[in-house]
Coordinates of C-alpha atoms and ligand atoms in Angstrom, one line a residue:
M1 CA 111.7 115.5 122.6
S2 CA 110.6 111.9 121.8
L3 CA 107.1 110.7 121.2
V4 CA 106.3 108.1 123.8
I5 CA 103.6 105.5 123.3
E6 CA 102.7 103.2 126.2
Q7 CA 100.6 100.1 126.2
L8 CA 98.1 101.2 123.6
S9 CA 95.2 98.9 122.9
K10 CA 92.3 99.2 120.5
T11 CA 89.5 96.7 119.6
Y12 CA 87.1 97.8 116.9
A13 CA 83.3 97.3 117.4
N14 CA 83.5 94.3 115.0
G15 CA 85.9 92.6 117.4
V16 CA 89.1 93.1 115.5
Q17 CA 91.9 93.9 117.9
A18 CA 94.0 96.4 115.9
L19 CA 96.4 97.4 118.7
R20 CA 97.7 95.1 121.4
D21 CA 99.5 96.7 124.3
L22 CA 101.7 98.5 121.8
S23 CA 104.6 100.5 123.3
L24 CA 107.1 102.5 121.3
T25 CA 109.5 105.5 121.7
V26 CA 110.0 107.5 118.6
P27 CA 113.0 109.9 118.7
P28 CA 113.4 113.0 116.4
G29 CA 114.4 112.2 112.8
L30 CA 112.8 110.0 110.2
F31 CA 111.2 106.9 111.8
G32 CA 110.0 104.0 109.6
L33 CA 106.9 102.1 110.7
L34 CA 106.9 98.9 108.7
G35 CA 104.2 96.3 108.6
P36 CA 102.0 94.3 106.2
N37 CA 98.4 95.4 105.4
G38 CA 96.2 95.0 108.4
A39 CA 99.2 95.2 110.9
G40 CA 97.6 98.2 112.7
K41 CA 99.7 101.0 111.2
S42 CA 96.8 103.3 110.2
T43 CA 95.1 102.7 113.5
L44 CA 98.2 103.7 115.3
M45 CA 98.8 106.8 113.1
R46 CA 95.2 108.0 113.5
T47 CA 95.4 107.5 117.3
I48 CA 98.6 109.5 117.5
A49 CA 97.0 112.2 115.3
T50 CA 94.1 112.3 117.8
L51 CA 91.6 111.3 115.2
Q52 CA 90.5 108.3 117.2
R53 CA 90.8 107.1 120.7
P54 CA 92.4 103.9 122.0
D55 CA 90.7 101.7 124.6
S56 CA 93.6 102.1 126.9
G57 CA 97.2 103.3 126.9
K58 CA 99.1 106.6 127.0
I59 CA 100.8 108.9 124.5
S60 CA 103.0 111.8 125.4
F61 CA 105.0 114.3 123.3
R62 CA 107.0 117.2 124.6
G63 CA 105.2 117.4 127.9
I64 CA 101.7 117.0 126.3
D65 CA 99.5 114.2 127.5
V66 CA 98.1 113.6 123.9
L67 CA 94.9 111.7 124.8
S68 CA 93.8 114.2 127.4
E69 CA 95.0 117.4 125.6
P70 CA 94.4 116.6 121.9
A71 CA 94.1 120.3 120.9
R72 CA 97.7 121.0 122.1
L73 CA 99.0 118.1 120.1
R74 CA 97.1 119.2 117.0
A75 CA 98.8 122.6 117.1
M76 CA 102.1 120.8 116.7
L77 CA 101.0 118.2 114.3
G78 CA 101.3 117.7 110.5
Y79 CA 99.4 114.7 109.2
L80 CA 99.2 113.3 105.7
P81 CA 96.6 110.6 105.7
Q82 CA 96.5 107.8 103.1
E83 CA 93.8 109.5 101.2
F84 CA 93.1 113.2 101.1
G85 CA 91.0 115.5 99.0
L86 CA 92.2 118.6 97.2
Y87 CA 90.0 121.1 95.4
P88 CA 90.7 120.0 91.8
S89 CA 90.2 123.2 90.0
M90 CA 92.3 125.3 92.4
P91 CA 95.9 126.0 91.6
A92 CA 98.6 124.6 94.0
D93 CA 99.6 128.0 95.4
A94 CA 96.0 129.0 96.2
I95 CA 95.4 125.7 98.0
L96 CA 98.5 126.1 100.1
D97 CA 97.7 129.7 100.9
H98 CA 94.2 128.5 102.0
F99 CA 95.7 125.9 104.4
A100 CA 98.3 128.2 105.7
L101 CA 95.5 130.7 106.6
L102 CA 93.6 127.8 108.3
K103 CA 96.8 127.1 110.3
G104 CA 96.8 130.6 111.6
V105 CA 99.2 132.4 109.3
T106 CA 97.0 135.5 109.1
N107 CA 99.5 138.0 107.8
A108 CA 99.3 138.0 103.9
A109 CA 102.9 138.9 103.3
V110 CA 104.2 136.2 105.7
R111 CA 101.9 133.7 104.1
R112 CA 103.0 134.6 100.6
E113 CA 106.6 134.1 101.7
L114 CA 105.7 130.7 103.4
V115 CA 103.8 129.4 100.4
H116 CA 106.7 130.4 98.1
R117 CA 109.2 128.6 100.3
L118 CA 107.1 125.5 100.7
L119 CA 106.5 125.2 97.0
E120 CA 110.2 125.4 96.4
Q121 CA 110.9 122.8 99.1
V122 CA 108.5 120.3 97.5
N123 CA 109.6 121.1 94.0
L124 CA 106.3 122.4 92.8
Y125 CA 107.2 126.1 92.3
E126 CA 107.3 125.9 88.5
V127 CA 103.7 124.5 88.4
R128 CA 102.3 126.6 91.3
H129 CA 99.6 128.2 89.1
N130 CA 98.4 124.9 87.6
P131 CA 95.2 123.3 88.9
V132 CA 95.9 120.1 90.9
S133 CA 93.5 118.1 88.7
G134 CA 96.4 117.8 86.3
F135 CA 98.9 116.7 88.9
S136 CA 100.4 113.2 89.0
G137 CA 100.1 111.1 92.2
G138 CA 103.6 112.1 93.3
M139 CA 102.9 115.8 92.8
R140 CA 99.7 115.5 94.8
Q141 CA 101.6 113.8 97.6
R142 CA 104.3 116.5 97.6
L143 CA 101.6 119.1 97.8
G144 CA 100.1 117.1 100.7
I145 CA 103.4 117.3 102.5
A146 CA 103.7 121.1 101.8
I147 CA 100.2 121.4 103.4
A148 CA 101.3 119.3 106.4
L149 CA 104.4 121.4 106.8
S150 CA 102.6 124.7 106.6
G151 CA 101.9 124.8 110.3
N152 CA 105.6 124.2 111.1
P153 CA 104.9 120.9 112.9
S154 CA 107.2 119.2 115.4
L155 CA 105.4 116.0 114.8
L156 CA 104.8 114.9 111.2
I157 CA 102.8 111.7 110.4
V158 CA 102.8 110.3 106.9
D159 CA 100.6 107.2 106.3
E160 CA 101.5 105.0 103.4
P161 CA 102.6 107.9 101.2
T162 CA 104.3 105.9 98.4
A163 CA 101.5 103.6 97.4
G164 CA 100.9 104.0 93.7
L165 CA 104.0 106.2 93.0
D166 CA 106.6 105.1 90.5
P167 CA 110.2 104.5 91.7
Q168 CA 111.4 107.9 90.7
E169 CA 108.6 109.8 92.4
R170 CA 108.9 107.6 95.4
N171 CA 112.6 108.5 95.8
R172 CA 111.9 112.1 95.4
F173 CA 109.1 112.0 98.0
L174 CA 111.2 110.0 100.5
N175 CA 114.2 112.4 100.1
L176 CA 111.8 115.3 100.9
L177 CA 110.8 113.6 104.1
A178 CA 114.4 112.9 105.0
D179 CA 115.1 116.7 104.7
V180 CA 112.3 117.9 106.9
G181 CA 114.4 118.8 109.9
E182 CA 116.4 117.3 112.6
D183 CA 114.3 118.1 115.6
V184 CA 111.0 117.1 114.0
V185 CA 109.7 113.6 114.7
V186 CA 108.7 112.2 111.3
I187 CA 106.8 108.9 111.2
L188 CA 106.5 107.2 107.9
S189 CA 104.3 104.2 107.7
T190 CA 104.7 101.8 104.9
H191 CA 104.5 98.2 103.9
I192 CA 107.4 98.6 101.5
V193 CA 110.8 97.7 103.0
E194 CA 112.7 99.7 100.4
D195 CA 111.0 102.9 101.6
V196 CA 112.7 102.7 105.0
R197 CA 115.9 100.9 104.1
D198 CA 118.2 103.8 103.3
I199 CA 116.7 106.9 104.8
C200 CA 115.2 106.0 108.2
S201 CA 117.4 106.5 111.3
E202 CA 115.2 104.0 113.2
I203 CA 112.6 101.5 112.2
A204 CA 109.9 99.4 113.9
I205 CA 108.2 96.4 112.5
I206 CA 104.7 96.0 113.6
N207 CA 102.4 93.0 113.1
G208 CA 99.2 91.9 114.7
G209 CA 98.9 95.3 116.5
T210 CA 102.2 95.0 118.3
V211 CA 105.8 95.9 117.8
V212 CA 107.8 92.8 116.8
L213 CA 111.2 94.6 116.3
H214 CA 112.6 98.1 116.9
G215 CA 116.0 99.6 116.4
T216 CA 118.4 101.3 113.9
P217 CA 118.4 99.5 110.5
A218 CA 122.0 98.3 111.3
R219 CA 121.0 96.9 114.7
V220 CA 117.9 95.3 113.3
L221 CA 120.0 93.3 110.8
D222 CA 121.8 91.7 113.7
D223 CA 118.5 89.9 114.4
V224 CA 119.1 87.4 111.6
R225 CA 122.9 87.8 110.9
G226 CA 124.6 84.5 110.3
R227 CA 121.3 82.7 109.8
I228 CA 120.4 83.7 106.2
W229 CA 121.4 81.5 103.3
R230 CA 120.8 81.7 99.7
K231 CA 120.8 79.5 96.6
R232 CA 119.8 79.8 93.0
V233 CA 117.4 77.1 91.9
P234 CA 115.5 76.3 88.7
R235 CA 112.0 77.6 89.0
K236 CA 110.5 74.2 88.9
H237 CA 112.3 73.3 92.1
T238 CA 110.9 76.1 94.2
Q239 CA 108.0 74.1 95.6
A240 CA 110.3 71.4 96.9
I241 CA 112.5 74.0 98.5
Q242 CA 109.5 75.6 100.2
A243 CA 108.4 72.3 101.6
Q244 CA 111.9 71.6 103.0
Y245 CA 113.1 75.0 104.3
N246 CA 112.0 78.1 106.0
V247 CA 111.9 80.2 102.9
L248 CA 111.8 84.0 103.4
S249 CA 111.8 85.2 99.9
M250 CA 112.3 84.2 96.3
R251 CA 113.4 86.5 93.5
L252 CA 113.5 85.8 89.9
S253 CA 117.0 86.3 88.5
A254 CA 118.3 85.2 85.1
G255 CA 115.4 82.7 84.6
Q256 CA 116.1 81.1 88.0
S257 CA 114.8 81.7 91.5
L258 CA 117.1 83.3 94.0
V259 CA 115.9 81.8 97.3
H260 CA 116.6 83.2 100.7
I261 CA 116.0 80.9 103.7
F262 CA 116.4 81.2 107.4
S263 CA 118.3 78.5 109.2
E264 CA 120.1 78.4 112.6
T265 CA 122.7 76.1 111.1
A266 CA 124.3 75.6 107.7
P267 CA 121.7 73.8 105.6
G268 CA 124.3 72.4 103.1
D269 CA 122.6 71.4 99.9
G270 CA 124.3 74.2 97.9
F271 CA 123.1 77.0 100.1
E272 CA 125.7 79.8 100.8
P273 CA 125.7 82.2 103.7
V274 CA 124.7 85.8 102.8
E275 CA 124.8 89.1 104.6
P276 CA 121.1 89.8 105.6
D277 CA 119.2 92.7 104.2
L278 CA 116.2 94.4 105.8
E279 CA 113.7 92.3 103.8
D280 CA 115.2 89.1 105.3
V281 CA 114.6 90.6 108.8
Y282 CA 111.2 91.7 107.9
F283 CA 109.9 88.5 106.4
H284 CA 111.6 86.4 109.2
R285 CA 109.8 88.6 111.8
L286 CA 106.5 88.4 110.1
R287 CA 106.7 84.6 109.9
A288 CA 107.9 84.2 113.5
A289 CA 105.5 86.6 115.1
P290 CA 102.5 85.2 116.9
G291 CA 99.1 86.4 115.7
Q292 CA 100.3 86.7 112.1
S293 CA 98.1 88.8 110.0
R294 CA 96.8 87.8 106.6
G295 CA 99.1 87.2 103.7
N296 CA 102.2 86.2 105.5
A297 CA 102.0 82.5 105.0
A298 CA 103.6 82.3 101.6
P299 CA 107.2 83.5 101.1
A300 CA 107.6 86.8 99.6
T301 CA 108.4 87.3 95.9
R302 CA 110.8 90.2 95.4
Ligands
ADP1 P1 97.3 98.9 108.4 O1 97.3 100.3 108.3 O2 98.6 98.3 108.9 O3 96.9 98.2 107.1 P2 94.9 99.1 110.0 O4 95.2 99.9 111.2 O5 94.2 99.8 108.9 O6 96.2 98.4 109.5 O7 94.0 97.9 110.4 C1 94.3 97.0 111.4 C2 93.1 96.0 111.6 O8 92.0 96.7 112.0 C3 92.7 95.3 110.3 O9 92.3 94.0 110.5 C4 91.6 96.2 109.8 O10 90.7 95.4 109.0 C5 90.9 96.6 111.1 N1 90.2 97.9 111.0 C6 90.8 99.1 110.7 N2 89.9 100.1 110.8 C7 88.8 99.5 111.2 C8 87.4 100.0 111.5 N3 87.2 101.4 111.4 N4 86.5 99.2 111.9 C9 86.8 97.9 112.0 N5 88.0 97.3 111.8 C10 89.0 98.1 111.4

């Protein structure tokens, strides 16, 4: 029932190695694929979705050898890419009807029923007759999910869906994904830790085209437990702290900086131990991983 990815590698024509011997087993449920920009998430998503081929490796899903039988995989796949076009002047229900027909739902009454149910599921039923040109980013993403679900997929891939959504719309969208269904493998790729923190049953952190950590959110926290320390410092001291400690993140709080550092032993100097959160794990892993991708050198501001 799981999606099994084995030793996937991909180097683009320009010499960028986007995937390095990447192996990952993704069980049914909502799986968060977390990584910074350039980590290789989209390359992995597109490869699983059979839109591009790797140089080497193997992908299997429910008895299908995905790379040699792409059509069989596509019949079970729902894919929401980072960017997708919709016919702007068409109303939501007509678009959904169109895609359901393309997915092979030829009986008009069955299709009407399906479109109705999907619009309710993604909370767009009230606006079903409105042209999508007037839809907000979140509404468009929800319609995108309805389209992806219209073929009743057993594998749903959603690539960076929350970019540009406000917090309320982001929550609404993520809850929708969490409710998709127990036996469906749902892969959510994102660079936002908050997206995966509460709703994913498993997560993997990828960086430099390879998996640097994989497990349940609770298990993943064990990676740094007992080694995260925090301290409130005046903003003008942050540079000195950075020079001295392995700073994972800094958050402005009441005019001061709340600094999280990683240290194997108690650093003293006013630092107190703190229960790690997923961001601590994430930033620690990104800094520790070989072949760091761009943008990880500086501690994160959160
Ligand atoms: P992410 O989705 O995590 O941001 P990508 O898979 O888009 O990562 O990119 C991984 C690396 O591969 C990046 O360095 C990116 O610039 C590069 N890359 C992605 N697509 C292409 C392409 N079509 N041609 C060349 N390089 C690419």
